[in-house]
Structure formats: structure tokens, C-alpha cells
GROMACS .gro file of C-alpha atoms in nm:
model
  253
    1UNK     CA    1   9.029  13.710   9.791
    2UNK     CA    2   9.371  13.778   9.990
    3UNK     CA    3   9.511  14.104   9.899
    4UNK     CA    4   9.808  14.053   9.692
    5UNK     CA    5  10.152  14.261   9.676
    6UNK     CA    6  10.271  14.350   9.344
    7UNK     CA    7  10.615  14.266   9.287
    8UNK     CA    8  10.665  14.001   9.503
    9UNK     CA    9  10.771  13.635   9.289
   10UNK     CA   10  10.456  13.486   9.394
   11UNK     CA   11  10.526  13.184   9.115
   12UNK     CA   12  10.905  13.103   9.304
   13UNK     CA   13  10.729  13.082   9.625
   14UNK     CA   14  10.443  12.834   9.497
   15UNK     CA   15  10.752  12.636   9.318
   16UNK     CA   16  10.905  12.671   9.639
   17UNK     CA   17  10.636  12.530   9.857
   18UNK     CA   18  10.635  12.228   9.588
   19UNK     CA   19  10.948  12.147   9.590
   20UNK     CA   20  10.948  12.141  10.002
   21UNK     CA   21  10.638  11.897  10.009
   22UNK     CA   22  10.848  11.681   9.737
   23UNK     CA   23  11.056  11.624  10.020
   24UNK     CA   24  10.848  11.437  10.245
   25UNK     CA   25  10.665  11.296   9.901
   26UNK     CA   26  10.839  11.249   9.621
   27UNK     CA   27  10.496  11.045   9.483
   28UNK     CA   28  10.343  11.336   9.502
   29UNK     CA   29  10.266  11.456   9.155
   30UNK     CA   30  10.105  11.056   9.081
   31UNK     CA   31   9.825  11.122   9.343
   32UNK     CA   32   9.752  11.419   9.209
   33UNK     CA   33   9.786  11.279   8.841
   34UNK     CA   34   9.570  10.952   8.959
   35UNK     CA   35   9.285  11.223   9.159
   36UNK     CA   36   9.270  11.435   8.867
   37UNK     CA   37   9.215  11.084   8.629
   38UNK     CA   38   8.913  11.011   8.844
   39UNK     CA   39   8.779  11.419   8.835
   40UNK     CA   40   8.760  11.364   8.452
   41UNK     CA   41   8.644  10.989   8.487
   42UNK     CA   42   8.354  11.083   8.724
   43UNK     CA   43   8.245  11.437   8.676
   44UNK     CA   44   8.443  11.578   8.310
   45UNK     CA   45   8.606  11.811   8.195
   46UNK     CA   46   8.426  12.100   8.317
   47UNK     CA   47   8.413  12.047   8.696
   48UNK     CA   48   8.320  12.311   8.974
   49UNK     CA   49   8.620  12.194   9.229
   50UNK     CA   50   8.609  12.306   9.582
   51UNK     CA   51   9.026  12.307   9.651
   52UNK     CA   52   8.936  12.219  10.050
   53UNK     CA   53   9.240  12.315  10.287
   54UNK     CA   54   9.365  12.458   9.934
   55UNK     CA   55   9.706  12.601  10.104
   56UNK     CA   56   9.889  12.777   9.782
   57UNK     CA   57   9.642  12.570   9.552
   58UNK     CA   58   9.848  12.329   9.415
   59UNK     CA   59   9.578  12.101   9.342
   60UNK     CA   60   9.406  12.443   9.173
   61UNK     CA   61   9.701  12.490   8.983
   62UNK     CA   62   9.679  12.108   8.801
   63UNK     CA   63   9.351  12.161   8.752
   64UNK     CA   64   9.345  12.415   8.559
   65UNK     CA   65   9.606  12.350   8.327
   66UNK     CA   66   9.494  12.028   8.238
   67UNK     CA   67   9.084  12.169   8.245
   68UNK     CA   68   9.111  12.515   8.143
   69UNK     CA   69   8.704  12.540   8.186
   70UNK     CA   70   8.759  12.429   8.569
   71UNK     CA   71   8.645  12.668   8.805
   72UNK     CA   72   8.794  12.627   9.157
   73UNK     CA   73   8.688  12.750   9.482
   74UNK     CA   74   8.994  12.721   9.764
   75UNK     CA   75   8.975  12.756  10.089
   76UNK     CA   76   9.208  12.761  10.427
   77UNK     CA   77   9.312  12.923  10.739
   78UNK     CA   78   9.656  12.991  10.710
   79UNK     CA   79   9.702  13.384  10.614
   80UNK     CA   80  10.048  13.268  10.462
   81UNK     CA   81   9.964  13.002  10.203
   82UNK     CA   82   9.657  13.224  10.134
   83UNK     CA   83   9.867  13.513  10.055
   84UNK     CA   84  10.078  13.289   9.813
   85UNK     CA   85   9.765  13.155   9.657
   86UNK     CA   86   9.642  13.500   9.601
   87UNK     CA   87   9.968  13.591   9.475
   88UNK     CA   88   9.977  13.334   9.217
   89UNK     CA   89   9.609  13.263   9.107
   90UNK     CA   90   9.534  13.731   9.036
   91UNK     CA   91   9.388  13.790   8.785
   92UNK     CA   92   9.241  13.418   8.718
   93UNK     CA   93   8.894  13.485   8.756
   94UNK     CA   94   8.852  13.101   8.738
   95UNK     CA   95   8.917  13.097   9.120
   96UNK     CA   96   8.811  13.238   9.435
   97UNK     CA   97   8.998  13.165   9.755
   98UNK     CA   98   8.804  13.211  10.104
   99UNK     CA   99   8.986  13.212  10.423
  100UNK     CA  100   8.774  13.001  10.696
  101UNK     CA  101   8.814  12.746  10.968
  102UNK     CA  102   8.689  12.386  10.878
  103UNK     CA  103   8.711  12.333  11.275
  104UNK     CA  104   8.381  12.589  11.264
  105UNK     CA  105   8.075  12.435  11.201
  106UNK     CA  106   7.942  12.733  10.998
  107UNK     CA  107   8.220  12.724  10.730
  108UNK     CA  108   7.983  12.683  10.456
  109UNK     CA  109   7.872  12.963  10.494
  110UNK     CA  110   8.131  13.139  10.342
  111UNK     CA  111   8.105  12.963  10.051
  112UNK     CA  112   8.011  13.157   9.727
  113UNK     CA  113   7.811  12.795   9.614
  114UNK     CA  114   7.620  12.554   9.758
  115UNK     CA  115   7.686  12.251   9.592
  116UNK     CA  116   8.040  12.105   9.412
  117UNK     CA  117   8.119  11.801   9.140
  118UNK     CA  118   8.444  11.731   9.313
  119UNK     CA  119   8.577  11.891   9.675
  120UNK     CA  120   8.960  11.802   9.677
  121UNK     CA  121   9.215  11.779   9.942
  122UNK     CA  122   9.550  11.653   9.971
  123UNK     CA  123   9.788  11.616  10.315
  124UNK     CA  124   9.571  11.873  10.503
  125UNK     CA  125   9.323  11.690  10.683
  126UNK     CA  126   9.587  11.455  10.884
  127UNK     CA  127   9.581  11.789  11.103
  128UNK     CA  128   9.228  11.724  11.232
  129UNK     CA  129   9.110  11.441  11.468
  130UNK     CA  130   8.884  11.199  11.403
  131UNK     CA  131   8.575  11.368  11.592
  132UNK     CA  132   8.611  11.692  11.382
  133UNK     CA  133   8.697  11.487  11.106
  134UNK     CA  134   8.367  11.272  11.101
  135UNK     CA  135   8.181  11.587  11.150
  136UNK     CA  136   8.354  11.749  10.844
  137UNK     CA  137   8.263  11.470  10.644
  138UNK     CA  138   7.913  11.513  10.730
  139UNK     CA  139   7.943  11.820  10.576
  140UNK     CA  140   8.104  11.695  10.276
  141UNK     CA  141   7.845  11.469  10.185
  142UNK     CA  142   7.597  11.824  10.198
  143UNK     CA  143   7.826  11.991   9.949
  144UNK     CA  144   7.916  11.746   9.697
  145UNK     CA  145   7.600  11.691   9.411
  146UNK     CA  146   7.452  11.343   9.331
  147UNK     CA  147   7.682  11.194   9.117
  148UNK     CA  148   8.027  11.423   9.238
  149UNK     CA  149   8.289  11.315   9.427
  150UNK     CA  150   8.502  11.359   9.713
  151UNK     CA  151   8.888  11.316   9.701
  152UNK     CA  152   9.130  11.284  10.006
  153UNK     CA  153   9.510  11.241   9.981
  154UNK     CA  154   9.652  11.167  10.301
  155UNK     CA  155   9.845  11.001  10.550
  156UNK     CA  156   9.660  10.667  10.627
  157UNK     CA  157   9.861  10.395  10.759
  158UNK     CA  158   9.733  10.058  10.854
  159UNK     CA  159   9.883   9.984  11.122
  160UNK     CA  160   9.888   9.594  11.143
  161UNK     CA  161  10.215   9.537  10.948
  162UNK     CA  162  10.490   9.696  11.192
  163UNK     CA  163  10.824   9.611  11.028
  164UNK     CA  164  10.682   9.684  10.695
  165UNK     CA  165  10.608  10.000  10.818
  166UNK     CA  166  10.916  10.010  11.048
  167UNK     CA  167  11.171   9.956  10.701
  168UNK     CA  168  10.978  10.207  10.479
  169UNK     CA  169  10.999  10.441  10.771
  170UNK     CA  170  11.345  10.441  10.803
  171UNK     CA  171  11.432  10.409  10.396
  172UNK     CA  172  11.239  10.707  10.380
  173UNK     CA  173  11.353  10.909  10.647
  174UNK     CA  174  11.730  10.791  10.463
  175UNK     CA  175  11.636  10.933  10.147
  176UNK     CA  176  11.503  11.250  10.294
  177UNK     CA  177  11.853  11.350  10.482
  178UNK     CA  178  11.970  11.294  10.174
  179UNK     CA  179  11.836  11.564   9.978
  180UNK     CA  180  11.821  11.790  10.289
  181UNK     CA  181  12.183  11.746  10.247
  182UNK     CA  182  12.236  11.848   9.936
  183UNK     CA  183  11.980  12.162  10.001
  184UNK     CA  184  11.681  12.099  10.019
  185UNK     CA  185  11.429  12.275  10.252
  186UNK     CA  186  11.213  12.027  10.488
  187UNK     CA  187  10.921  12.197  10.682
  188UNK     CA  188  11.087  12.439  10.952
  189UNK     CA  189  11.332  12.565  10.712
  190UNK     CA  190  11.063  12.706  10.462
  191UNK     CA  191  10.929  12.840  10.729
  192UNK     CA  192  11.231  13.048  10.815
  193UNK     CA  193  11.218  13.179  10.489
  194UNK     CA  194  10.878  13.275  10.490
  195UNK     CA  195  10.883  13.430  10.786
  196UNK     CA  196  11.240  13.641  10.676
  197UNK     CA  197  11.073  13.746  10.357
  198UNK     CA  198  10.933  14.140  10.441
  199UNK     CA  199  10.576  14.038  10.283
  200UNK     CA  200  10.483  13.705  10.406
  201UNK     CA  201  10.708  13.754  10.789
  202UNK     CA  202  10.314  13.904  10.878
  203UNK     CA  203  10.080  13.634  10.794
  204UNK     CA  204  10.369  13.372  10.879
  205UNK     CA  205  10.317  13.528  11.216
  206UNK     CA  206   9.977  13.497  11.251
  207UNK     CA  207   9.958  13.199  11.087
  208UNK     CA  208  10.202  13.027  11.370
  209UNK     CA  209   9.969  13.224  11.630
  210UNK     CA  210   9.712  12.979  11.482
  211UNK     CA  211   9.853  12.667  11.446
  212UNK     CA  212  10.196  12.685  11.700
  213UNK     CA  213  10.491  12.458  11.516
  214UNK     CA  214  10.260  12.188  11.378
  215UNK     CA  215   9.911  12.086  11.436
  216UNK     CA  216   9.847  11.771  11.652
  217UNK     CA  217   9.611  11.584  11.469
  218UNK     CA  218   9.499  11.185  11.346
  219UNK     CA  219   9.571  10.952  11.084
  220UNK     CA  220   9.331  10.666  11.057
  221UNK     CA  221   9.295  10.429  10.782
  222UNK     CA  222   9.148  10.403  10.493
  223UNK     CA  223   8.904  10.161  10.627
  224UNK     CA  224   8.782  10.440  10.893
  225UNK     CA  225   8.775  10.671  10.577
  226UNK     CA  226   8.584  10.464  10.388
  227UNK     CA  227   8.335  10.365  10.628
  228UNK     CA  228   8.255  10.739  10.761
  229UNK     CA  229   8.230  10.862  10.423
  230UNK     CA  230   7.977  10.618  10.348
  231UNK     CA  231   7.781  10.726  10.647
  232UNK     CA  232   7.796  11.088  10.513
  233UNK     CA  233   7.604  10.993  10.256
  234UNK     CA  234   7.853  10.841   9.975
  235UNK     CA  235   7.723  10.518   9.829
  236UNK     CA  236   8.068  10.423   9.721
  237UNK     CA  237   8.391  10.441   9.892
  238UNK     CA  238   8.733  10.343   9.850
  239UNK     CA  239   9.135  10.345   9.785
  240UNK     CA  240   9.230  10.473   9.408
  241UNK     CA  241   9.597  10.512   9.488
  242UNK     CA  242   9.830  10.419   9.772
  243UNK     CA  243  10.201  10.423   9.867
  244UNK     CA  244  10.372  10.285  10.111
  245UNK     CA  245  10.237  10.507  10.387
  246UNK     CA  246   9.920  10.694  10.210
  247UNK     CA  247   9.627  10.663  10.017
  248UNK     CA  248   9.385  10.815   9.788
  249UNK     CA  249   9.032  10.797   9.920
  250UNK     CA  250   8.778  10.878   9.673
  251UNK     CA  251   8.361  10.873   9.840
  252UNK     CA  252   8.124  10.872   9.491
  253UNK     CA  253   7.743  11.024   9.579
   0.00000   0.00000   0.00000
């Protein structure tokens, strides 16, 4: 568990962080409404979650107000978001957050379980590529039980409709100066703040010594999704949400 820092309004940053991701996705309280629908459709009320590439937990955080009995495991890299996670979730003894790299093959290990009803991610994977990526899911389909499932919200464009894309691109891009207009923070600008605040300017540090300004990663379909996740061992595979520009891939065991 990250060490936490009394004092510190742990609940303003993790508003914060939401409101800054609302920027770039102002859908994104229906995926997690729709991935959250299919938790309780597929595996209850009662789920063991792994919160994978948790970041503050926001998925955590829905999940356990609308399943109280939810226990959630999250884990990440970043020293930052982990510290804000920690912050927020102390005390809970519903969760346990675990710092590791997903890039290492031997991530499991640090797991305190060895098997899941639902591992949960939202627009955190875009960061790896595909090779990693296929390899991740390989582990995936280790960790989630017969019968659980595995949820991705991401970035997953198409690709084979260019002015479609091209006009959403630039409405949304519109909309998003905006509200940066009228205040609100895109992804650099948090950052500022984090890294001015006298508790998180440390693991903001570090965490950029990790990462540098953004990582370089993929986006492929849902298609590639789909079809990789069935070779990890899911017998089903496919799209329960989408926007414009993402998608919610959910893999059934």
C-alpha cells in the first residue's frame, strides 16, 4: 500500500484527476456505467475486481459504491496516481493497491491472488504496443476464472472511415478549447499542479523519470482486441460500448 500523508485533500485531487480526464472524455462516466452493467450481468454483486493500470482508482471508486461487498485489487506504476489512490482509498480495507510494471513479465507475482471475476481497465493500455500488449493478454486470460471477465476501455479507432474520423476529430478538439478556456485543466496543466504541490512534486518526479511527457504507445481496433483476446483463452469477445473514437471490449472465459 503507498504510504499516505495525513492532511493532504486526497478526495480534491481524485475529483481533480476526474474532472481533467472529462476533458478529453466527456462519455466517460457511460463506459464506466455500461462496464460496471456487465460486472453485475456476468459475475454479481460480489466481484473480486483486479483495477489493472488502476491510476487513482476511479474505476475502484464506482465499484464500490455501487457493490459495497466488492473487493478491489489496483495496480500501476506511476508513484503519483498511486499516492492519490492511497490517499483516497486508507482505511478501506476493501482494497489493496500494488505498484508494478505490466511491461515485466513477472507482474503477477505481486499479486496478493491468483485468480479474479473481473480485471478492469480503462484509457491505460493505449500506452503499450501491440507486442507487449498481446503478451499481457496472455496473461489476462491466466488471471481471470472460468466464467469472469475482462474489461478494456480504450482508444480503438477503425481506421477505414477517414473524414468521419477527420470531423469528430476536429468537433472534438473544438469542444475541448472550449472548456480549457473557460478553466479547465487538460493533461500538462494537472501535471504542473501536481508537481507544485509539496507532497506529490516527489513521485510526480519520478513518475516523469518513468514515463518522460507521455508514453508512445498503440491503438488498434477492436477487431485486433477481439481476436487476441480470444487467443488468450476467452471464448467470447466483443464491443459493449463505443463512441465515436473508443470502445468497450469485454473477453468472457
Amino acid at each position: 500500500m503507498t504510504e499516505t500523508v495525513v492532511g493532504t485533500d486526497w478526495q480534491g485531487w481524485q475529483d481533480s484527476w476526474d474532472r481533467q480526464q472529462e476533458w478529453y472524455m466527456p462519455d466517460r462516466e457511460e463506459r464506466f456505467r455500461v462496464m460496471l452493467d456487465m460486472v453485475e450481468a456476468l459475475v454479481g454483486t460480489e466481484p473480486r475486481v483486479l483495477d489493472l493500470a488502476c491510476g487513482t482508482g476511479s474505476i475502484s471508486d464506482r465499484l464500490l459504491k455501487r457493490f459495497p461487498k466488492a473487493v478491489s485489487v489496483g495496480v500501476d506504476l506511476d508513484p503519483a496516481l498511486l499516492a492519490i489512490a492511497g490517499g483516497h482509498f486508507a482505511g478501506d480495507d476493501r482494497v489493496t493497491l500494488v505498484r508494478a510494471d505490466l511491461k515485466d513479465p513477472r507482474w503477477t507475482e505481486a499479486l496478493p491472488h491468483d485468480s479474479y471475476d473481473a480485471v478492469l481497465t480503462a484509457t491505460a493500455l493505449h500506452w503499450m504496443h501491440t507486442g507487449p500488449l498481446r503478451g499481457l493478454y496472455g496473461q489476462l486470460g491466466g488471471l481471470v476464472r472460468e466464467g469472469g471477465v475482462f474489461m478494456n476501455a480504450d482508444h480503438m479507432p477503425e481506421g477505414d472511415t477517414p473524414r468521419i474520423d477527420a470531423a469528430e476529430r476536429a468537433f472534438r478538439h473544438a469542444r475541448q478549447d472550449e472548456a480549457k478556456a473557460a478553466g479547465a485543466l487538460d493533461w500538462s496543466a494537472w501535471w504542473e499542479k501536481a508537481a507544485a504541490d509539496p507532497v506529490l512534486a516527489g513521485p510526480t518526479a519520478e513518475r516523469f523519470e518513468i514515463y518522460g511527457e507521455h508514453a508512445d504507445g498503440d491503438t488498434p481496433s477492436v477487431t485486433w482486441h477481439c481476436e487476441v483476446l480470444r487467443e488468450s483463452g476467452f471464448g467470447e469477445a466483443r464491443a459493449v460500448w463505443r463512441s465515436p473514437s473508443d470502445a468497450l471490449v469485454l473477453g468472457l472465459k
